[in-house]
PDB file of N, CA and C in Angstrom:
ATOM      1  N   UNK A   1      14.137   4.385  -4.996  1.00 37.00           N
ATOM      2  CA  UNK A   1      12.916   4.259  -4.215  1.00 37.00           C
ATOM      3  C   UNK A   1      12.546   5.629  -3.651  1.00 37.00           C
ATOM      4  N   UNK A   2      11.248   5.874  -3.540  1.00 44.00           N
ATOM      5  CA  UNK A   2      10.769   7.157  -3.046  1.00 44.00           C
ATOM      6  C   UNK A   2      11.077   7.338  -1.570  1.00 44.00           C
ATOM      7  N   UNK A   3      11.033   8.567  -1.138  1.00 46.00           N
ATOM      8  CA  UNK A   3      11.317   8.894   0.257  1.00 46.00           C
ATOM      9  C   UNK A   3      10.209   8.386   1.166  1.00 46.00           C
ATOM     10  N   UNK A   4      10.588   7.933   2.364  1.00 48.00           N
ATOM     11  CA  UNK A   4       9.588   7.518   3.345  1.00 48.00           C
ATOM     12  C   UNK A   4       8.691   8.681   3.758  1.00 48.00           C
ATOM     13  N   UNK A   5       9.142   9.925   3.527  1.00 47.00           N
ATOM     14  CA  UNK A   5       8.340  11.087   3.894  1.00 47.00           C
ATOM     15  C   UNK A   5       7.028  11.146   3.109  1.00 47.00           C
ATOM     16  N   UNK A   6       6.970  10.462   1.960  1.00 49.00           N
ATOM     17  CA  UNK A   6       5.767  10.488   1.143  1.00 49.00           C
ATOM     18  C   UNK A   6       4.726   9.481   1.624  1.00 49.00           C
ATOM     19  N   UNK A   7       5.055   8.718   2.629  1.00 59.00           N
ATOM     20  CA  UNK A   7       4.170   7.681   3.142  1.00 59.00           C
ATOM     21  C   UNK A   7       3.948   7.921   4.622  1.00 59.00           C
ATOM     22  N   UNK A   8       2.823   7.454   5.101  1.00 64.00           N
ATOM     23  CA  UNK A   8       2.536   7.577   6.524  1.00 64.00           C
ATOM     24  C   UNK A   8       3.525   6.775   7.340  1.00 64.00           C
ATOM     25  N   UNK A   9       3.886   7.321   8.472  1.00 80.00           N
ATOM     26  CA  UNK A   9       4.673   6.583   9.449  1.00 80.00           C
ATOM     27  C   UNK A   9       3.708   6.117  10.526  1.00 80.00           C
ATOM     28  N   UNK A  10       3.724   4.838  10.786  1.00 89.00           N
ATOM     29  CA  UNK A  10       2.780   4.274  11.742  1.00 89.00           C
ATOM     30  C   UNK A  10       3.510   3.443  12.788  1.00 89.00           C
ATOM     31  N   UNK A  11       2.821   3.187  13.851  1.00 94.00           N
ATOM     32  CA  UNK A  11       3.252   2.301  14.925  1.00 94.00           C
ATOM     33  C   UNK A  11       1.985   1.592  15.423  1.00 94.00           C
ATOM     34  N   UNK A  12       2.146   0.465  16.090  1.00 95.00           N
ATOM     35  CA  UNK A  12       0.963  -0.166  16.694  1.00 95.00           C
ATOM     36  C   UNK A  12       0.345   0.778  17.725  1.00 95.00           C
ATOM     37  N   UNK A  13      -0.962   0.778  17.790  1.00 94.00           N
ATOM     38  CA  UNK A  13      -1.667   1.577  18.794  1.00 94.00           C
ATOM     39  C   UNK A  13      -1.388   0.977  20.174  1.00 94.00           C
ATOM     40  N   UNK A  14      -1.583   1.796  21.205  1.00 92.00           N
ATOM     41  CA  UNK A  14      -1.403   1.304  22.576  1.00 92.00           C
ATOM     42  C   UNK A  14      -2.318   0.120  22.811  1.00 92.00           C
ATOM     43  N   UNK A  15      -1.841  -0.811  23.570  1.00 92.00           N
ATOM     44  CA  UNK A  15      -2.584  -1.997  23.991  1.00 92.00           C
ATOM     45  C   UNK A  15      -2.854  -3.000  22.872  1.00 92.00           C
ATOM     46  N   UNK A  16      -2.269  -2.824  21.685  1.00 95.00           N
ATOM     47  CA  UNK A  16      -2.468  -3.802  20.620  1.00 95.00           C
ATOM     48  C   UNK A  16      -1.639  -5.041  20.930  1.00 95.00           C
ATOM     49  N   UNK A  17      -2.306  -6.159  20.846  1.00 94.00           N
ATOM     50  CA  UNK A  17      -1.654  -7.452  21.039  1.00 94.00           C
ATOM     51  C   UNK A  17      -1.729  -8.190  19.714  1.00 94.00           C
ATOM     52  N   UNK A  18      -0.584  -8.655  19.252  1.00 95.00           N
ATOM     53  CA  UNK A  18      -0.512  -9.401  18.000  1.00 95.00           C
ATOM     54  C   UNK A  18      -0.112 -10.834  18.312  1.00 95.00           C
ATOM     55  N   UNK A  19      -0.757 -11.770  17.620  1.00 95.00           N
ATOM     56  CA  UNK A  19      -0.422 -13.185  17.804  1.00 95.00           C
ATOM     57  C   UNK A  19      -0.477 -13.870  16.449  1.00 95.00           C
ATOM     58  N   UNK A  20       0.522 -14.690  16.191  1.00 96.00           N
ATOM     59  CA  UNK A  20       0.520 -15.507  14.980  1.00 96.00           C
ATOM     60  C   UNK A  20      -0.028 -16.875  15.383  1.00 96.00           C
ATOM     61  N   UNK A  21      -1.096 -17.266  14.709  1.00 96.00           N
ATOM     62  CA  UNK A  21      -1.774 -18.518  15.028  1.00 96.00           C
ATOM     63  C   UNK A  21      -1.064 -19.700  14.368  1.00 96.00           C
ATOM     64  N   UNK A  22      -1.440 -20.910  14.750  1.00 96.00           N
ATOM     65  CA  UNK A  22      -0.790 -22.118  14.226  1.00 96.00           C
ATOM     66  C   UNK A  22      -0.954 -22.266  12.717  1.00 96.00           C
ATOM     67  N   UNK A  23      -2.004 -21.654  12.144  1.00 97.00           N
ATOM     68  CA  UNK A  23      -2.194 -21.729  10.694  1.00 97.00           C
ATOM     69  C   UNK A  23      -1.481 -20.596   9.957  1.00 97.00           C
ATOM     70  N   UNK A  24      -0.720 -19.775  10.689  1.00 96.00           N
ATOM     71  CA  UNK A  24       0.030 -18.678  10.087  1.00 96.00           C
ATOM     72  C   UNK A  24      -0.719 -17.363  10.042  1.00 96.00           C
ATOM     73  N   UNK A  25      -1.984 -17.352  10.422  1.00 97.00           N
ATOM     74  CA  UNK A  25      -2.777 -16.122  10.418  1.00 97.00           C
ATOM     75  C   UNK A  25      -2.317 -15.200  11.551  1.00 97.00           C
ATOM     76  N   UNK A  26      -2.533 -13.916  11.356  1.00 97.00           N
ATOM     77  CA  UNK A  26      -2.206 -12.903  12.353  1.00 97.00           C
ATOM     78  C   UNK A  26      -3.495 -12.420  13.002  1.00 97.00           C
ATOM     79  N   UNK A  27      -3.541 -12.457  14.321  1.00 96.00           N
ATOM     80  CA  UNK A  27      -4.685 -11.922  15.060  1.00 96.00           C
ATOM     81  C   UNK A  27      -4.215 -10.673  15.791  1.00 96.00           C
ATOM     82  N   UNK A  28      -4.924  -9.578  15.557  1.00 97.00           N
ATOM     83  CA  UNK A  28      -4.628  -8.307  16.210  1.00 97.00           C
ATOM     84  C   UNK A  28      -5.822  -7.914  17.058  1.00 97.00           C
ATOM     85  N   UNK A  29      -5.552  -7.492  18.279  1.00 94.00           N
ATOM     86  CA  UNK A  29      -6.617  -7.077  19.197  1.00 94.00           C
ATOM     87  C   UNK A  29      -6.105  -5.880  19.983  1.00 94.00           C
ATOM     88  N   UNK A  30      -6.971  -4.909  20.151  1.00 91.00           N
ATOM     89  CA  UNK A  30      -6.611  -3.714  20.911  1.00 91.00           C
ATOM     90  C   UNK A  30      -7.300  -3.748  22.259  1.00 91.00           C
ATOM     91  N   UNK A  31      -6.625  -4.327  23.220  1.00 81.00           N
ATOM     92  CA  UNK A  31      -7.150  -4.393  24.571  1.00 81.00           C
ATOM     93  C   UNK A  31      -8.057  -5.584  24.780  1.00 81.00           C
ATOM     94  N   UNK A  32      -8.212  -5.975  26.033  1.00 78.00           N
ATOM     95  CA  UNK A  32      -9.040  -7.127  26.363  1.00 78.00           C
ATOM     96  C   UNK A  32     -10.505  -6.875  26.021  1.00 78.00           C
ATOM     97  N   UNK A  33     -11.151  -7.905  25.540  1.00 79.00           N
ATOM     98  CA  UNK A  33     -12.573  -7.813  25.240  1.00 79.00           C
ATOM     99  C   UNK A  33     -12.923  -7.100  23.947  1.00 79.00           C
ATOM    100  N   UNK A  34     -11.933  -6.598  23.248  1.00 83.00           N
ATOM    101  CA  UNK A  34     -12.197  -5.896  21.988  1.00 83.00           C
ATOM    102  C   UNK A  34     -12.245  -6.898  20.837  1.00 83.00           C
ATOM    103  N   UNK A  35     -12.928  -6.513  19.772  1.00 87.00           N
ATOM    104  CA  UNK A  35     -13.037  -7.359  18.589  1.00 87.00           C
ATOM    105  C   UNK A  35     -11.649  -7.605  17.988  1.00 87.00           C
ATOM    106  N   UNK A  36     -11.397  -8.843  17.612  1.00 92.00           N
ATOM    107  CA  UNK A  36     -10.121  -9.194  16.991  1.00 92.00           C
ATOM    108  C   UNK A  36     -10.219  -9.004  15.472  1.00 92.00           C
ATOM    109  N   UNK A  37      -9.115  -8.612  14.880  1.00 95.00           N
ATOM    110  CA  UNK A  37      -8.991  -8.552  13.436  1.00 95.00           C
ATOM    111  C   UNK A  37      -8.023  -9.656  13.046  1.00 95.00           C
ATOM    112  N   UNK A  38      -8.456 -10.505  12.126  1.00 96.00           N
ATOM    113  CA  UNK A  38      -7.631 -11.624  11.695  1.00 96.00           C
ATOM    114  C   UNK A  38      -7.181 -11.380  10.268  1.00 96.00           C
ATOM    115  N   UNK A  39      -5.880 -11.483  10.054  1.00 96.00           N
ATOM    116  CA  UNK A  39      -5.271 -11.335   8.735  1.00 96.00           C
ATOM    117  C   UNK A  39      -4.657 -12.680   8.357  1.00 96.00           C
ATOM    118  N   UNK A  40      -4.538 -12.929   7.092  1.00 96.00           N
ATOM    119  CA  UNK A  40      -3.927 -14.167   6.638  1.00 96.00           C
ATOM    120  C   UNK A  40      -2.434 -14.194   6.914  1.00 96.00           C
ATOM    121  N   UNK A  41      -1.783 -15.273   6.486  1.00 96.00           N
ATOM    122  CA  UNK A  41      -0.345 -15.402   6.691  1.00 96.00           C
ATOM    123  C   UNK A  41       0.462 -14.241   6.094  1.00 96.00           C
ATOM    124  N   UNK A  42       0.017 -13.677   4.985  1.00 96.00           N
ATOM    125  CA  UNK A  42       0.737 -12.530   4.407  1.00 96.00           C
ATOM    126  C   UNK A  42       0.736 -11.357   5.385  1.00 96.00           C
ATOM    127  N   UNK A  43      -0.380 -11.168   6.090  1.00 96.00           N
ATOM    128  CA  UNK A  43      -0.447 -10.116   7.102  1.00 96.00           C
ATOM    129  C   UNK A  43       0.538 -10.357   8.225  1.00 96.00           C
ATOM    130  N   UNK A  44       0.688 -11.611   8.622  1.00 97.00           N
ATOM    131  CA  UNK A  44       1.651 -11.942   9.670  1.00 97.00           C
ATOM    132  C   UNK A  44       3.068 -11.607   9.226  1.00 97.00           C
ATOM    133  N   UNK A  45       3.386 -11.953   7.982  1.00 97.00           N
ATOM    134  CA  UNK A  45       4.732 -11.672   7.464  1.00 97.00           C
ATOM    135  C   UNK A  45       4.957 -10.164   7.373  1.00 97.00           C
ATOM    136  N   UNK A  46       3.944  -9.408   6.930  1.00 97.00           N
ATOM    137  CA  UNK A  46       4.096  -7.950   6.832  1.00 97.00           C
ATOM    138  C   UNK A  46       4.292  -7.339   8.217  1.00 97.00           C
ATOM    139  N   UNK A  47       3.504  -7.762   9.195  1.00 97.00           N
ATOM    140  CA  UNK A  47       3.595  -7.229  10.562  1.00 97.00           C
ATOM    141  C   UNK A  47       4.981  -7.486  11.137  1.00 97.00           C
ATOM    142  N   UNK A  48       5.447  -8.723  11.016  1.00 97.00           N
ATOM    143  CA  UNK A  48       6.758  -9.085  11.547  1.00 97.00           C
ATOM    144  C   UNK A  48       7.865  -8.309  10.839  1.00 97.00           C
ATOM    145  N   UNK A  49       7.746  -8.176   9.529  1.00 97.00           N
ATOM    146  CA  UNK A  49       8.765  -7.454   8.762  1.00 97.00           C
ATOM    147  C   UNK A  49       8.772  -5.976   9.128  1.00 97.00           C
ATOM    148  N   UNK A  50       7.614  -5.383   9.326  1.00 96.00           N
ATOM    149  CA  UNK A  50       7.557  -3.991   9.772  1.00 96.00           C
ATOM    150  C   UNK A  50       8.224  -3.835  11.132  1.00 96.00           C
ATOM    151  N   UNK A  51       7.934  -4.741  12.054  1.00 95.00           N
ATOM    152  CA  UNK A  51       8.576  -4.687  13.374  1.00 95.00           C
ATOM    153  C   UNK A  51      10.089  -4.767  13.237  1.00 95.00           C
ATOM    154  N   UNK A  52      10.540  -5.713  12.436  1.00 96.00           N
ATOM    155  CA  UNK A  52      11.975  -5.937  12.280  1.00 96.00           C
ATOM    156  C   UNK A  52      12.669  -4.728  11.658  1.00 96.00           C
ATOM    157  N   UNK A  53      11.927  -3.947  10.878  1.00 94.00           N
ATOM    158  CA  UNK A  53      12.491  -2.773  10.214  1.00 94.00           C
ATOM    159  C   UNK A  53      12.081  -1.470  10.894  1.00 94.00           C
ATOM    160  N   UNK A  54      11.753  -1.543  12.192  1.00 93.00           N
ATOM    161  CA  UNK A  54      11.391  -0.369  12.986  1.00 93.00           C
ATOM    162  C   UNK A  54      10.269   0.442  12.341  1.00 93.00           C
ATOM    163  N   UNK A  55       9.329  -0.268  11.734  1.00 93.00           N
ATOM    164  CA  UNK A  55       8.138   0.329  11.128  1.00 93.00           C
ATOM    165  C   UNK A  55       8.454   1.281   9.965  1.00 93.00           C
ATOM    166  N   UNK A  56       9.613   1.124   9.344  1.00 91.00           N
ATOM    167  CA  UNK A  56       9.975   1.906   8.150  1.00 91.00           C
ATOM    168  C   UNK A  56       9.443   1.170   6.925  1.00 91.00           C
ATOM    169  N   UNK A  57       8.456   1.778   6.281  1.00 91.00           N
ATOM    170  CA  UNK A  57       7.772   1.127   5.171  1.00 91.00           C
ATOM    171  C   UNK A  57       8.706   0.794   4.016  1.00 91.00           C
ATOM    172  N   UNK A  58       9.611   1.703   3.680  1.00 90.00           N
ATOM    173  CA  UNK A  58      10.521   1.469   2.564  1.00 90.00           C
ATOM    174  C   UNK A  58      11.416   0.267   2.795  1.00 90.00           C
ATOM    175  N   UNK A  59      12.001   0.186   3.969  1.00 93.00           N
ATOM    176  CA  UNK A  59      12.886  -0.936   4.295  1.00 93.00           C
ATOM    177  C   UNK A  59      12.103  -2.249   4.332  1.00 93.00           C
ATOM    178  N   UNK A  60      10.913  -2.215   4.917  1.00 94.00           N
ATOM    179  CA  UNK A  60      10.087  -3.421   4.981  1.00 94.00           C
ATOM    180  C   UNK A  60       9.679  -3.861   3.573  1.00 94.00           C
ATOM    181  N   UNK A  61       9.325  -2.914   2.723  1.00 95.00           N
ATOM    182  CA  UNK A  61       8.926  -3.245   1.347  1.00 95.00           C
ATOM    183  C   UNK A  61      10.082  -3.857   0.568  1.00 95.00           C
ATOM    184  N   UNK A  62      11.274  -3.356   0.775  1.00 96.00           N
ATOM    185  CA  UNK A  62      12.436  -3.936   0.096  1.00 96.00           C
ATOM    186  C   UNK A  62      12.663  -5.375   0.554  1.00 96.00           C
ATOM    187  N   UNK A  63      12.580  -5.602   1.855  1.00 97.00           N
ATOM    188  CA  UNK A  63      12.772  -6.951   2.384  1.00 97.00           C
ATOM    189  C   UNK A  63      11.688  -7.901   1.858  1.00 97.00           C
ATOM    190  N   UNK A  64      10.435  -7.448   1.897  1.00 98.00           N
ATOM    191  CA  UNK A  64       9.339  -8.285   1.400  1.00 98.00           C
ATOM    192  C   UNK A  64       9.443  -8.511  -0.102  1.00 98.00           C
ATOM    193  N   UNK A  65       9.884  -7.494  -0.832  1.00 97.00           N
ATOM    194  CA  UNK A  65      10.059  -7.643  -2.275  1.00 97.00           C
ATOM    195  C   UNK A  65      11.060  -8.747  -2.598  1.00 97.00           C
ATOM    196  N   UNK A  66      12.151  -8.777  -1.857  1.00 97.00           N
ATOM    197  CA  UNK A  66      13.134  -9.849  -2.048  1.00 97.00           C
ATOM    198  C   UNK A  66      12.527 -11.199  -1.686  1.00 97.00           C
ATOM    199  N   UNK A  67      11.824 -11.253  -0.566  1.00 96.00           N
ATOM    200  CA  UNK A  67      11.228 -12.496  -0.085  1.00 96.00           C
ATOM    201  C   UNK A  67      10.183 -13.028  -1.070  1.00 96.00           C
ATOM    202  N   UNK A  68       9.355 -12.141  -1.602  1.00 97.00           N
ATOM    203  CA  UNK A  68       8.262 -12.534  -2.478  1.00 97.00           C
ATOM    204  C   UNK A  68       8.595 -12.414  -3.965  1.00 97.00           C
ATOM    205  N   UNK A  69       9.828 -12.054  -4.286  1.00 97.00           N
ATOM    206  CA  UNK A  69      10.254 -11.860  -5.688  1.00 97.00           C
ATOM    207  C   UNK A  69       9.321 -10.886  -6.414  1.00 97.00           C
ATOM    208  N   UNK A  70       9.081  -9.756  -5.765  1.00 97.00           N
ATOM    209  CA  UNK A  70       8.212  -8.720  -6.314  1.00 97.00           C
ATOM    210  C   UNK A  70       8.944  -7.387  -6.301  1.00 97.00           C
ATOM    211  N   UNK A  71       8.482  -6.474  -7.123  1.00 96.00           N
ATOM    212  CA  UNK A  71       9.013  -5.116  -7.146  1.00 96.00           C
ATOM    213  C   UNK A  71       8.721  -4.451  -5.794  1.00 96.00           C
ATOM    214  N   UNK A  72       9.735  -3.865  -5.193  1.00 94.00           N
ATOM    215  CA  UNK A  72       9.585  -3.263  -3.865  1.00 94.00           C
ATOM    216  C   UNK A  72       8.545  -2.143  -3.856  1.00 94.00           C
ATOM    217  N   UNK A  73       8.435  -1.381  -4.936  1.00 94.00           N
ATOM    218  CA  UNK A  73       7.442  -0.304  -4.969  1.00 94.00           C
ATOM    219  C   UNK A  73       6.026  -0.871  -4.956  1.00 94.00           C
ATOM    220  N   UNK A  74       5.818  -1.951  -5.678  1.00 95.00           N
ATOM    221  CA  UNK A  74       4.494  -2.587  -5.682  1.00 95.00           C
ATOM    222  C   UNK A  74       4.159  -3.111  -4.286  1.00 95.00           C
ATOM    223  N   UNK A  75       5.147  -3.732  -3.632  1.00 96.00           N
ATOM    224  CA  UNK A  75       4.938  -4.230  -2.270  1.00 96.00           C
ATOM    225  C   UNK A  75       4.621  -3.067  -1.346  1.00 96.00           C
ATOM    226  N   UNK A  76       5.314  -1.971  -1.532  1.00 93.00           N
ATOM    227  CA  UNK A  76       5.111  -0.793  -0.673  1.00 93.00           C
ATOM    228  C   UNK A  76       3.687  -0.246  -0.806  1.00 93.00           C
ATOM    229  N   UNK A  77       3.171  -0.244  -2.019  1.00 92.00           N
ATOM    230  CA  UNK A  77       1.793   0.212  -2.238  1.00 92.00           C
ATOM    231  C   UNK A  77       0.820  -0.722  -1.514  1.00 92.00           C
ATOM    232  N   UNK A  78       1.014  -2.023  -1.668  1.00 94.00           N
ATOM    233  CA  UNK A  78       0.137  -2.999  -1.008  1.00 94.00           C
ATOM    234  C   UNK A  78       0.245  -2.899   0.513  1.00 94.00           C
ATOM    235  N   UNK A  79       1.454  -2.720   0.987  1.00 93.00           N
ATOM    236  CA  UNK A  79       1.684  -2.549   2.415  1.00 93.00           C
ATOM    237  C   UNK A  79       0.958  -1.303   2.920  1.00 93.00           C
ATOM    238  N   UNK A  80       1.030  -0.226   2.165  1.00 91.00           N
ATOM    239  CA  UNK A  80       0.325   1.002   2.523  1.00 91.00           C
ATOM    240  C   UNK A  80      -1.177   0.819   2.589  1.00 91.00           C
ATOM    241  N   UNK A  81      -1.729   0.071   1.634  1.00 93.00           N
ATOM    242  CA  UNK A  81      -3.181  -0.194   1.630  1.00 93.00           C
ATOM    243  C   UNK A  81      -3.586  -1.008   2.859  1.00 93.00           C
ATOM    244  N   UNK A  82      -2.769  -2.005   3.176  1.00 94.00           N
ATOM    245  CA  UNK A  82      -3.058  -2.839   4.337  1.00 94.00           C
ATOM    246  C   UNK A  82      -3.006  -2.009   5.615  1.00 94.00           C
ATOM    247  N   UNK A  83      -2.016  -1.141   5.715  1.00 94.00           N
ATOM    248  CA  UNK A  83      -1.893  -0.286   6.894  1.00 94.00           C
ATOM    249  C   UNK A  83      -3.051   0.706   6.994  1.00 94.00           C
ATOM    250  N   UNK A  84      -3.566   1.157   5.859  1.00 92.00           N
ATOM    251  CA  UNK A  84      -4.753   2.029   5.881  1.00 92.00           C
ATOM    252  C   UNK A  84      -5.919   1.317   6.558  1.00 92.00           C
ATOM    253  N   UNK A  85      -6.108   0.033   6.227  1.00 93.00           N
ATOM    254  CA  UNK A  85      -7.174  -0.746   6.851  1.00 93.00           C
ATOM    255  C   UNK A  85      -6.956  -0.857   8.358  1.00 93.00           C
ATOM    256  N   UNK A  86      -5.709  -1.117   8.751  1.00 95.00           N
ATOM    257  CA  UNK A  86      -5.411  -1.235  10.182  1.00 95.00           C
ATOM    258  C   UNK A  86      -5.573   0.102  10.901  1.00 95.00           C
ATOM    259  N   UNK A  87      -5.274   1.188  10.199  1.00 93.00           N
ATOM    260  CA  UNK A  87      -5.463   2.522  10.760  1.00 93.00           C
ATOM    261  C   UNK A  87      -6.943   2.780  11.026  1.00 93.00           C
ATOM    262  N   UNK A  88      -7.789   2.397  10.083  1.00 92.00           N
ATOM    263  CA  UNK A  88      -9.240   2.558  10.244  1.00 92.00           C
ATOM    264  C   UNK A  88      -9.770   1.733  11.415  1.00 92.00           C
ATOM    265  N   UNK A  89      -9.163   0.585  11.653  1.00 92.00           N
ATOM    266  CA  UNK A  89      -9.572  -0.290  12.761  1.00 92.00           C
ATOM    267  C   UNK A  89      -9.008   0.163  14.106  1.00 92.00           C
ATOM    268  N   UNK A  90      -8.114   1.171  14.082  1.00 92.00           N
ATOM    269  CA  UNK A  90      -7.514   1.661  15.317  1.00 92.00           C
ATOM    270  C   UNK A  90      -6.385   0.792  15.840  1.00 92.00           C
ATOM    271  N   UNK A  91      -5.844  -0.073  14.982  1.00 95.00           N
ATOM    272  CA  UNK A  91      -4.784  -0.967  15.408  1.00 95.00           C
ATOM    273  C   UNK A  91      -3.396  -0.374  15.233  1.00 95.00           C
ATOM    274  N   UNK A  92      -3.275   0.593  14.354  1.00 95.00           N
ATOM    275  CA  UNK A  92      -2.033   1.345  14.204  1.00 95.00           C
ATOM    276  C   UNK A  92      -2.391   2.823  14.263  1.00 95.00           C
ATOM    277  N   UNK A  93      -1.407   3.635  14.599  1.00 93.00           N
ATOM    278  CA  UNK A  93      -1.596   5.085  14.679  1.00 93.00           C
ATOM    279  C   UNK A  93      -0.488   5.768  13.894  1.00 93.00           C
ATOM    280  N   UNK A  94      -0.792   6.936  13.377  1.00 88.00           N
ATOM    281  CA  UNK A  94       0.228   7.744  12.715  1.00 88.00           C
ATOM    282  C   UNK A  94       1.132   8.371  13.761  1.00 88.00           C
ATOM    283  N   UNK A  95       2.411   8.457  13.429  1.00 85.00           N
ATOM    284  CA  UNK A  95       3.372   9.107  14.331  1.00 85.00           C
ATOM    285  C   UNK A  95       4.103  10.198  13.584  1.00 85.00           C
TER     286      UNK A  95
END
């Protein structure tokens, strides 16, 4: 697997609140009164897995690859794309 140095390192932005809804969707909001971003159940699983792996994309991709029976590199690419969207929304920041 490639080095984590080749991928962005991210963390949740300050004041981001994450909630998993009863239907499995993930709701992310940055501060009170701000627009919420809703992701499907896959987003919830990715968010939780990233947290559990201290936001290390490689480790999270390996765990998700096992869970989803997918190649870890493919999962890592998809995870990176999803994080790009969250970065644009201001929900995660580069560290």
